[in-house]
Short mmCIF file of C-alpha atoms in Angstrom, two decimals:
data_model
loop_
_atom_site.label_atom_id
_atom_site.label_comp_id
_atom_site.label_asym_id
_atom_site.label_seq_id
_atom_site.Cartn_x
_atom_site.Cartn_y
_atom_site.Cartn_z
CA UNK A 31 22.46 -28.26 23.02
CA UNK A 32 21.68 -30.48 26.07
CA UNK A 33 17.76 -30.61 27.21
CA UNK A 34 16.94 -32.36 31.00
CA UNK A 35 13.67 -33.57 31.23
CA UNK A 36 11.93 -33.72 34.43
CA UNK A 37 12.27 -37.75 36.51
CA UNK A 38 8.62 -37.99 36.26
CA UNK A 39 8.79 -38.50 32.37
CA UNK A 40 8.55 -42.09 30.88
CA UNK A 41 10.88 -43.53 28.53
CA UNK A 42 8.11 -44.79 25.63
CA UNK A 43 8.61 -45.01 22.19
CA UNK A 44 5.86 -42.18 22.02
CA UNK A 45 8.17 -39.86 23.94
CA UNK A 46 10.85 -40.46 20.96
CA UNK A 47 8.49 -40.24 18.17
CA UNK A 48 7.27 -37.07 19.29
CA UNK A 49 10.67 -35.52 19.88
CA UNK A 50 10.65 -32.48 17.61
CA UNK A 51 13.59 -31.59 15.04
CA UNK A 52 16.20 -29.48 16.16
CA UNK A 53 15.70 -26.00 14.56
CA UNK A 54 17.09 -25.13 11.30
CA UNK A 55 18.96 -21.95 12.88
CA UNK A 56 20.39 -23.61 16.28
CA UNK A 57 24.34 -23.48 16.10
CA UNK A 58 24.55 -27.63 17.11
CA UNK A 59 24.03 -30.12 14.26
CA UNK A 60 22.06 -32.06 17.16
CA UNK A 61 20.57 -31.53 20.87
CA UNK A 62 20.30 -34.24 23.44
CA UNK A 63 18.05 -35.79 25.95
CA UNK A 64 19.23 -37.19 28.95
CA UNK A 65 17.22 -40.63 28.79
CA UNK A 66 19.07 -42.29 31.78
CA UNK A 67 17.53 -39.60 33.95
CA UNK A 68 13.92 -40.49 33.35
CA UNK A 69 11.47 -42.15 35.58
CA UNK A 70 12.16 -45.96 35.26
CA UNK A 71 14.05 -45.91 32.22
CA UNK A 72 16.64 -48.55 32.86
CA UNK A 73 19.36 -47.29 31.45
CA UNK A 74 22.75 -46.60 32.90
CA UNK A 75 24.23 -43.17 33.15
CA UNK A 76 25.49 -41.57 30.15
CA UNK A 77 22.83 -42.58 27.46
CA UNK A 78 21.74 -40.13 25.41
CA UNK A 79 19.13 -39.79 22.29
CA UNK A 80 20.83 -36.52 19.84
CA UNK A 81 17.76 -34.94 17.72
CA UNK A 82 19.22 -33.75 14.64
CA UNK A 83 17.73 -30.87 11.93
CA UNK A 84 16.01 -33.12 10.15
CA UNK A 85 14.35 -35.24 12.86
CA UNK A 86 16.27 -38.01 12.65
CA UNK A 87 17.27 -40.07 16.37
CA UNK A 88 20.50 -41.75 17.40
CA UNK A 89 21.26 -43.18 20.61
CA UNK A 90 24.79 -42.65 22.04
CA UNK A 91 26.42 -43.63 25.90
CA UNK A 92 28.70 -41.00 26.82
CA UNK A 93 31.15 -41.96 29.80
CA UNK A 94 34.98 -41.44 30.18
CA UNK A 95 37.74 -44.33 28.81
CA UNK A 96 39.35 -46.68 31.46
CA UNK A 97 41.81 -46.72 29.02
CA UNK A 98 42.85 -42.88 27.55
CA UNK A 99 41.04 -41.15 31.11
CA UNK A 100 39.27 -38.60 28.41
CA UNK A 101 35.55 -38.17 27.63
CA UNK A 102 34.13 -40.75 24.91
CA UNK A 103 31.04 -41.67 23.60
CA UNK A 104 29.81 -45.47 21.38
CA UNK A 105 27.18 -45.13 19.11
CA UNK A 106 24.08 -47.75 20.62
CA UNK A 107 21.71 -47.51 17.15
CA UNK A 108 18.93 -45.18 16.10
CA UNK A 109 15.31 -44.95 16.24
CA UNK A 110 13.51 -46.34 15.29
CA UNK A 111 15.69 -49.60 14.37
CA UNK A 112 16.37 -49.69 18.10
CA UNK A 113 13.98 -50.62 20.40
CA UNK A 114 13.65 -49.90 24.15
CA UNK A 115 14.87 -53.40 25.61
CA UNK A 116 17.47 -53.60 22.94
CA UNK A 117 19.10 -49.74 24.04
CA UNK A 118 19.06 -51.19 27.47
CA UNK A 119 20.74 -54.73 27.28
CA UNK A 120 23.34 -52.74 25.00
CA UNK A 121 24.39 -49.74 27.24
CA UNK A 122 24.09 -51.96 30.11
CA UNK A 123 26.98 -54.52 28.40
CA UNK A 124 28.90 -51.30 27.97
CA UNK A 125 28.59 -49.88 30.93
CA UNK A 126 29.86 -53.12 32.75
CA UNK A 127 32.62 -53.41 30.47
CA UNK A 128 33.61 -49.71 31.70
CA UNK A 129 33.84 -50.73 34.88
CA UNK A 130 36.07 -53.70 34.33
CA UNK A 131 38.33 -51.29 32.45
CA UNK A 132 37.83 -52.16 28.98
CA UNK A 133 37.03 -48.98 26.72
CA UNK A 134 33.76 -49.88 24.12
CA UNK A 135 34.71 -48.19 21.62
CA UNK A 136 38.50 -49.07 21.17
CA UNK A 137 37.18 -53.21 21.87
CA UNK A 138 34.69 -52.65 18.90
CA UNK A 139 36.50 -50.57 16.39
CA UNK A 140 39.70 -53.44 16.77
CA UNK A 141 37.13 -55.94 16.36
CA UNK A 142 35.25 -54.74 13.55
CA UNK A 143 38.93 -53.29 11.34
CA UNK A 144 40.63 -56.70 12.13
CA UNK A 145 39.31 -57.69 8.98
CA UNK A 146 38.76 -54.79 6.76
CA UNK A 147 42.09 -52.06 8.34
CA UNK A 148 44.04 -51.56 5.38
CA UNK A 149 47.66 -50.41 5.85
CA UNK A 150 46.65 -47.19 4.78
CA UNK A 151 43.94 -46.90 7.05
CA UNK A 152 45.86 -48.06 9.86
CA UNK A 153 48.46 -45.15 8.85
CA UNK A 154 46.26 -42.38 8.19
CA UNK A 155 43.61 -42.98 11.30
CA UNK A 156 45.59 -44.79 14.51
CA UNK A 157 49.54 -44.33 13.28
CA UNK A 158 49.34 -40.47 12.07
CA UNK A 159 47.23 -39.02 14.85
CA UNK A 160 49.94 -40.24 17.45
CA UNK A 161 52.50 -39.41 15.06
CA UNK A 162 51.66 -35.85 15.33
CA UNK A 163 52.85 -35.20 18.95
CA UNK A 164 56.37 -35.02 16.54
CA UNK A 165 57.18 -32.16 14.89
CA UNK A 166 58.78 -34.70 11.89
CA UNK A 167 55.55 -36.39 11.11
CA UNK A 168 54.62 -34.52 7.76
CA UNK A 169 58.23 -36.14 6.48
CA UNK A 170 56.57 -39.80 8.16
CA UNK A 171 53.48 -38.88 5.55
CA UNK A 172 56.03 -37.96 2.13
CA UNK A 173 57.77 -41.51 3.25
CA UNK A 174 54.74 -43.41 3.61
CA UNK A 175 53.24 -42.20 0.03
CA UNK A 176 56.62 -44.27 -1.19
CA UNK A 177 55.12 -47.54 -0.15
CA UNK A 178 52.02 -46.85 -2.14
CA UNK A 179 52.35 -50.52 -3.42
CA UNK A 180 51.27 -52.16 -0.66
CA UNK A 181 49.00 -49.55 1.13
CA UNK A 182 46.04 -51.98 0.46
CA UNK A 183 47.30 -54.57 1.82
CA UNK A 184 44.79 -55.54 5.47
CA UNK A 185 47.54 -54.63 8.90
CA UNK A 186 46.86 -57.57 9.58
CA UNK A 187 48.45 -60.02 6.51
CA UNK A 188 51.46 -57.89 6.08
CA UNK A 189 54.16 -59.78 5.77
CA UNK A 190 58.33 -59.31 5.45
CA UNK A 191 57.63 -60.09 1.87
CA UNK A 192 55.54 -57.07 1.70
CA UNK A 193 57.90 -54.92 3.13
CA UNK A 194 61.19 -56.29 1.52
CA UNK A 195 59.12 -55.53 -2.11
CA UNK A 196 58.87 -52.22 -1.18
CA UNK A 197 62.78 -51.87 -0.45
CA UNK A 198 63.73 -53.59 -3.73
CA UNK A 199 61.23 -51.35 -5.84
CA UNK A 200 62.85 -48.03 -4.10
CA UNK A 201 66.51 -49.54 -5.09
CA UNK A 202 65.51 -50.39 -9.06
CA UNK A 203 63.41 -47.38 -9.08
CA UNK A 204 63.67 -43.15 -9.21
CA UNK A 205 62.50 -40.41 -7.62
CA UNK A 206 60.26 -37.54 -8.93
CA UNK A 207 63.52 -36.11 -9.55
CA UNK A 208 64.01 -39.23 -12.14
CA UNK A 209 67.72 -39.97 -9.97
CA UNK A 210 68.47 -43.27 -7.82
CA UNK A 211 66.99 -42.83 -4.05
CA UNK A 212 69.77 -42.60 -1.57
CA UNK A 213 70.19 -45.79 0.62
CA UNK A 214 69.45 -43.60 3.66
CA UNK A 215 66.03 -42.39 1.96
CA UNK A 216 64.90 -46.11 1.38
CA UNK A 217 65.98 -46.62 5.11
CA UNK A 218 63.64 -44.13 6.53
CA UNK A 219 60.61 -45.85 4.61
CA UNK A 220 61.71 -49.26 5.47
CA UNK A 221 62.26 -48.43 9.41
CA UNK A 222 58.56 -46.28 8.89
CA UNK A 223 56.95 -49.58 7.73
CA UNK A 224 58.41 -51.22 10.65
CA UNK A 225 57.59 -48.75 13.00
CA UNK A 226 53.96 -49.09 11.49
CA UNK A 227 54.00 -52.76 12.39
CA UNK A 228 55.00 -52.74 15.84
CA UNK A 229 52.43 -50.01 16.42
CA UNK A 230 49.84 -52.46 15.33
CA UNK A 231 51.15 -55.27 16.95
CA UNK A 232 50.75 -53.44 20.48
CA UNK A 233 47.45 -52.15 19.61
CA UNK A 234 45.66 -54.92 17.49
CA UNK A 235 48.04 -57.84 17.99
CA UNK A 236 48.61 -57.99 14.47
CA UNK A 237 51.62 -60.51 13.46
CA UNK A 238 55.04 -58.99 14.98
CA UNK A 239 57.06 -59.12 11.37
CA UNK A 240 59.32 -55.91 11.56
CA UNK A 241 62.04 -57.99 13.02
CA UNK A 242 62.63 -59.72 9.97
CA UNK A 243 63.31 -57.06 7.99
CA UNK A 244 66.66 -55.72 7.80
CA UNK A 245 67.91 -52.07 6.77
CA UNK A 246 70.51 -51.56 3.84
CA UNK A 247 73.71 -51.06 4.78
CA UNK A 248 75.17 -47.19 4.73
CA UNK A 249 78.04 -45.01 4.70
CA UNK A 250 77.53 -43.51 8.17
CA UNK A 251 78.87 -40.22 6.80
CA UNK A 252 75.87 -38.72 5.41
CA UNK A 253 77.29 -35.30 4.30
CA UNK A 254 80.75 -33.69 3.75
CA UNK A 255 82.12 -31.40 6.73
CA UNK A 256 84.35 -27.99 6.49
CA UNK A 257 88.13 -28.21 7.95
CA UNK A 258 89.53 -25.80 10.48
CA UNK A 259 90.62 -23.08 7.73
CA UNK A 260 87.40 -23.92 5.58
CA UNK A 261 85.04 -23.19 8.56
CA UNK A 262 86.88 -19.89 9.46
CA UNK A 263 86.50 -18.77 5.53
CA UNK A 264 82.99 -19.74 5.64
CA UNK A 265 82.52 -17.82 9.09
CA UNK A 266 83.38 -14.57 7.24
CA UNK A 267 81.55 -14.80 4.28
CA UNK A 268 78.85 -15.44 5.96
CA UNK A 269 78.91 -12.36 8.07
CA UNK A 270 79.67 -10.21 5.08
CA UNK A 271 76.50 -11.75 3.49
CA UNK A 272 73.75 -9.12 2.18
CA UNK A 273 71.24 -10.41 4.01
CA UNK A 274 72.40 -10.46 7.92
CA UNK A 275 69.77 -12.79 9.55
CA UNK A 276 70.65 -15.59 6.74
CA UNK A 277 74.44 -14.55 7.22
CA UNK A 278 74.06 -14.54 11.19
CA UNK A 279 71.75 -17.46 10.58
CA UNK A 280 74.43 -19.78 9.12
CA UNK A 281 77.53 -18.51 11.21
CA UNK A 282 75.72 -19.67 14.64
CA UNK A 283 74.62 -23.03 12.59
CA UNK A 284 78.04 -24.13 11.95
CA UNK A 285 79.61 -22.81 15.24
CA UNK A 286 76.87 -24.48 17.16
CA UNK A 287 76.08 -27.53 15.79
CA UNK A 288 72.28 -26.93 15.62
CA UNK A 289 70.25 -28.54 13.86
CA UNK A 290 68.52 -26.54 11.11
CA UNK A 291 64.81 -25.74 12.27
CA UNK A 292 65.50 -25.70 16.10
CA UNK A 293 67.68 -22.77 15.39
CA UNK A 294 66.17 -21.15 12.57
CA UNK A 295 62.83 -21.00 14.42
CA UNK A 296 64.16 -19.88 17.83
CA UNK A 297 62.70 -16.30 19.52
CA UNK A 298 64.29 -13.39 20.72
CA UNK A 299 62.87 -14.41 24.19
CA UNK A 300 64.78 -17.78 23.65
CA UNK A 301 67.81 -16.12 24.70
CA UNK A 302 69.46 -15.55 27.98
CA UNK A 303 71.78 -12.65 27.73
CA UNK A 304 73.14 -13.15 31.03
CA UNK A 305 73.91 -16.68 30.88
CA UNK A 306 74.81 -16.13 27.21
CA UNK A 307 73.15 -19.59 25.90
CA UNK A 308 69.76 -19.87 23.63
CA UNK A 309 66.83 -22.36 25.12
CA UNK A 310 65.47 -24.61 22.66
CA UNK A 311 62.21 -26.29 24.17
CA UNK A 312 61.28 -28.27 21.50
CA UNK A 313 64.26 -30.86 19.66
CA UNK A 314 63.97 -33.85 17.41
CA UNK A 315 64.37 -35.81 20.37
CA UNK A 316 61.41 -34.67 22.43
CA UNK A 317 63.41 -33.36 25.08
CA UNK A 318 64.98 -29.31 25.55
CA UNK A 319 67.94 -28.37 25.13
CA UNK A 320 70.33 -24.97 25.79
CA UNK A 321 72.97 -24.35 23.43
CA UNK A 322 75.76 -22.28 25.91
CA UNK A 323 77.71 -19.11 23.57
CA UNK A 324 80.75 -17.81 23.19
CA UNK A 325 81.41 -14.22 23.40
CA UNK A 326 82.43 -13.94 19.89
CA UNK A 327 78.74 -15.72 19.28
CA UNK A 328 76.70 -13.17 21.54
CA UNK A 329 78.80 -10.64 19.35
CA UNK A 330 76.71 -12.13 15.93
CA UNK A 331 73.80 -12.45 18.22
CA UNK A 332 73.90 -8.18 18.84
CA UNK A 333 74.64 -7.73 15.42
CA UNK A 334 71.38 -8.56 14.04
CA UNK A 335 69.27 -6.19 13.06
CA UNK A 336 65.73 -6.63 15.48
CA UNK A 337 62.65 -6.15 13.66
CA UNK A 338 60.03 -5.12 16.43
CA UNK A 339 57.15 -6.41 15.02
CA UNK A 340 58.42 -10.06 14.50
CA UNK A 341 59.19 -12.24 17.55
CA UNK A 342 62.16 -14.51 15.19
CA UNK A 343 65.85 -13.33 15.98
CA UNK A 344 66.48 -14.46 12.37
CA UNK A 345 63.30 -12.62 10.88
CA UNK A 346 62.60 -13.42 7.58
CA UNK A 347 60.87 -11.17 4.90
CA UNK A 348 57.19 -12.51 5.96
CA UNK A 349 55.77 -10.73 8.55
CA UNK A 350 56.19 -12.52 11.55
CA UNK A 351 57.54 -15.54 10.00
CA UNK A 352 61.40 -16.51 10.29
CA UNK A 353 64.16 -16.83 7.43
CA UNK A 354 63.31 -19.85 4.65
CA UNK A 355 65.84 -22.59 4.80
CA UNK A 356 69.14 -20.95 3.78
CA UNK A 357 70.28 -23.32 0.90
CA UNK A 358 70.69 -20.27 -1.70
CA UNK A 359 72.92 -18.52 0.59
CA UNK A 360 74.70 -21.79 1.36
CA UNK A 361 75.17 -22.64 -2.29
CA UNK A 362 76.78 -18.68 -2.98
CA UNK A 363 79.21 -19.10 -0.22
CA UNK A 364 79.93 -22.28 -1.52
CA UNK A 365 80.63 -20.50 -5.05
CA UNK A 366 82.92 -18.05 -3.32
CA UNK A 367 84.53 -21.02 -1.42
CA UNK A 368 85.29 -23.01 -5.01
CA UNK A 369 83.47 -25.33 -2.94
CA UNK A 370 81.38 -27.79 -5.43
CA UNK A 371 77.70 -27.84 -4.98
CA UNK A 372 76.84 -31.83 -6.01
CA UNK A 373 73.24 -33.09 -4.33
CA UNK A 374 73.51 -36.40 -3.16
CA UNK A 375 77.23 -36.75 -3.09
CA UNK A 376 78.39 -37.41 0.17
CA UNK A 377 81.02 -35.10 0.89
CA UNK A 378 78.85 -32.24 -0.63
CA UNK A 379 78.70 -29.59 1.99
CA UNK A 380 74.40 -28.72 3.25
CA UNK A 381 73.16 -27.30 6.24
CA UNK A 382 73.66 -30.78 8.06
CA UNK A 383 77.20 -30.70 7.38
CA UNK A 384 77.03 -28.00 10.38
CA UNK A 385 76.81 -31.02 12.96
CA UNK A 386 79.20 -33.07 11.32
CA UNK A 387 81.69 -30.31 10.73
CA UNK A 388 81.40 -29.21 14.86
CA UNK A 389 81.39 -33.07 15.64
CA UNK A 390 84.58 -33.45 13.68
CA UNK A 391 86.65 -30.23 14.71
CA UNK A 392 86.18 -30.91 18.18
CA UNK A 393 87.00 -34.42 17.72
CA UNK A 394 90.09 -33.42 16.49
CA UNK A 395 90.53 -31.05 19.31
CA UNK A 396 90.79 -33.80 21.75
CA UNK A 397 86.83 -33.35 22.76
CA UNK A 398 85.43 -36.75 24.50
CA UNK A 399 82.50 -38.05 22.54
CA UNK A 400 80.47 -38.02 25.31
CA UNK A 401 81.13 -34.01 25.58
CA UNK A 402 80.18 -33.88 21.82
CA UNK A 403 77.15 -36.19 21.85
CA UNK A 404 75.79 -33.61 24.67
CA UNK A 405 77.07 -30.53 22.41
CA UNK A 406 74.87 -31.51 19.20
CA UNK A 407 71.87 -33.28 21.73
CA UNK A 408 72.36 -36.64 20.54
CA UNK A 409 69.35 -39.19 22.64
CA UNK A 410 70.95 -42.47 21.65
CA UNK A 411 74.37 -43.07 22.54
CA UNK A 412 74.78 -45.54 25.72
CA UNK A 413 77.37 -43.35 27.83
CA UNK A 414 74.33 -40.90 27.86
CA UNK A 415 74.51 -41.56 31.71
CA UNK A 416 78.04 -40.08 31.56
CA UNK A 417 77.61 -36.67 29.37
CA UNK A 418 73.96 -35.73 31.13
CA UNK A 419 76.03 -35.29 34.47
CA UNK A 420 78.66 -32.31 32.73
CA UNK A 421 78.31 -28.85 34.69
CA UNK A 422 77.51 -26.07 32.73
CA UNK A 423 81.09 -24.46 32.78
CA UNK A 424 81.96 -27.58 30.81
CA UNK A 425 79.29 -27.01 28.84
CA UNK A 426 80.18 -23.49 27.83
CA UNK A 427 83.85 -24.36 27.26
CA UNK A 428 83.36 -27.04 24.94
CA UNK A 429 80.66 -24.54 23.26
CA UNK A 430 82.99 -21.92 22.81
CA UNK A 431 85.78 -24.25 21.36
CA UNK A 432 84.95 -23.96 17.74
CA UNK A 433 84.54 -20.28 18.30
CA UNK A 434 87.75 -19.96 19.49
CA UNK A 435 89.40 -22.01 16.81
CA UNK A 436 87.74 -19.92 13.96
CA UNK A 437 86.98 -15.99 15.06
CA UNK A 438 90.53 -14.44 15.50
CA UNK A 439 90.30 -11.70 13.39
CA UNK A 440 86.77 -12.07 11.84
CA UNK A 441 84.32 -9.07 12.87
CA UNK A 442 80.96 -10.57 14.04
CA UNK A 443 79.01 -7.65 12.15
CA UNK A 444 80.58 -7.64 9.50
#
């Protein structure tokens, strides 16, 4: 609730102590009044006194940020602790530093958590709210609770040491699960951390230590990968699985290379029958990307069953929501396979396997790496110049490779 008060009106301390309370029934915690627009008040534009429900008077200068271009507002005291001249010489220093570009409110909060910001707090209120413009950032929050040991420590002391103790208690330590944590799982905390510190280093100028710090070494294959005849018995199976979203679900996986969620969680109005390919607008690496189909993959696509009232091509039992992760039907085609199911083993076969297994079969097929590196949407290799120039017919061929390779004589609706 916003009230304007006629220019005539005086800015006394009278006026403010006879403000009334905002009613008990109003919808806003607080209404305002406009006190730069009263006669002779000496204030700049933007400062406001909010009346809350039980009477009680803050002062606040609204204005927009130099720095973010959205709407702000810094706190300037209440009443009556703050008097008249006070509210002016304050709002007026703002104001000034406004127009020389400087946001308030970001110059006083890094002034005043220089001291106090914990590495917690530094996580939880400026790392995790620009975190969240990534769809991985509740895995950045399950990493970050393994560091607990030095979450109290201020942003600004934390040292290699700090970091360094938290690698060396992950790799003498267990997990919930009371096993070893995998070198790549103490990675992704130890690259967080750093991560953390260069994000506080370019917005608090905390000490730049993440360069000091140096990840454990790893076997670079992460997870085991099916061979030609493997893939094309895994195809079938599952097709012929009971449940024919999860069975379509997993045959596209492995003969596309997607990863898990950006497939699992793709629409029916994803898909372009025409061109025969399936937008995905959202990836891990910020960017969109369309995976081009064989026929023998629109084939699958037709064959599953379309339930009208939810929008997911691989609809799961909860209305409107898509399949769960498909480990259980993974681990019985597995079973049928004789292939082992061992967590944590390298060459066990999961749902990630389904990049590795495309990147290796069309490796072996004679595929450039830069035609693979655009097939499973990798962001980081160097010849990325090279691969973002292919044409979509060279696209679609090296999509339908694996397809090829594996479908002779396998029904896609099975």
């Amino acid at each position: 609730m916003s009230t304007s008060l006629a220019s005539s009106q005086r800015l006394t301390i009278t006026f403010l102590n006879n403000l009334k309370s905002n009613p008990s029934n109003a919808k806003s915690t607080d209404y305002e009044v406009n006190l730069s627009a009263m006669k002779d008040s000496g204030l700049p534009t933007g400062v406001r006194c909010l009346v809350g429900k039980s009477g009680g008077k803050r002062f606040l200068l609204r204005y927009t940020s130099p720095v973010t271009g959205k709407k702000a507002s810094i706190g300037l005291g209440k009443h009556p602790e703050t008097d008249i001249p006070t509210l002016r010489k304050l709002s007026k220093e703002y104001r000034q530093q406004i127009l020389e570009g400087i946001d308030p409110k970001l110059e006083r909060d890094n002034q005043a958590v220089d001291k106090a910001m914990t590495l917690e707090r530094f996580f939880n209120e400026v790392y995790l709210p620009l975190a969240k413009q990534k769809r991985s950032w509740k895995d950045e929050v399950a990493r970050f609770r393994l560091a607990k040991s030095i979450h109290h420590i201020p942003i600004n002391e934390l040292t290699a040491a700090h970091i360094i103790k938290v690698q060396m208690e992950m790799q003498n330590g267990l997990s919930k699960k009371s096993k070893p944590y995998a070198v790549a799982t103490i990675n992704r905390v130890i690259a967080l951390l750093k991560t953390i510190n260069k994000q506080a280093y370019k917005l608090m100028d905390a000490p730049f230590i993440a360069n000091k710090v140096s990840l454990l070494k790893e076997d670079n294959v992460r997870t085991g990968y099916l061979s030609e005849q493997q893939l094309k018995e895994f195809i079938a199976y599952a097709l012929d699985y009971p449940d024919k979203q999860t069975g379509a679900f997993l045959a596209l996986l492995f003969l596309t290379g997607a990863r898990d969620k950006e497939l699992r969680f793709r629409l029916w109005s994803d898909i372009n029958w025409q061109e025969q390919s399936i937008n995905i607008p959202h990836t891990k690496n910020g960017s969109s990307h369309v995976l081009y189909l064989s026929d023998y993959m629109m084939e699958i696509l037709h064959s599953i069953p379309r339930i009208r009232t939810n929008p997911y091509i691989f609809a799961g039992r909860k209305h409107g929501k898509p399949i769960s992760p498909a480990r259980h039907a993974l681990r019985t085609i597995k079973e049928k396979m004789g292939l082992p199911d061992m967590p944590g083993d390298k060459a066990n076969i999961t749902l990630h396997s389904a990049r590795h297994t495309v990147g290796s079969l069309l490796a072996s097929q004679g595929v450039p790496l830069h035609d693979i590196a655009k097939q499973l949407n990798h962001a980081d290799l160097s010849s990325s110049r090279r691969y973002a120039k292919l044409t979509v017919g060279r696209r679609r061929e090296i999509g339908s490779r694996l397809s090829d390779m594996v479908s002779l004589g396998i029904p896609a609706g099975q």
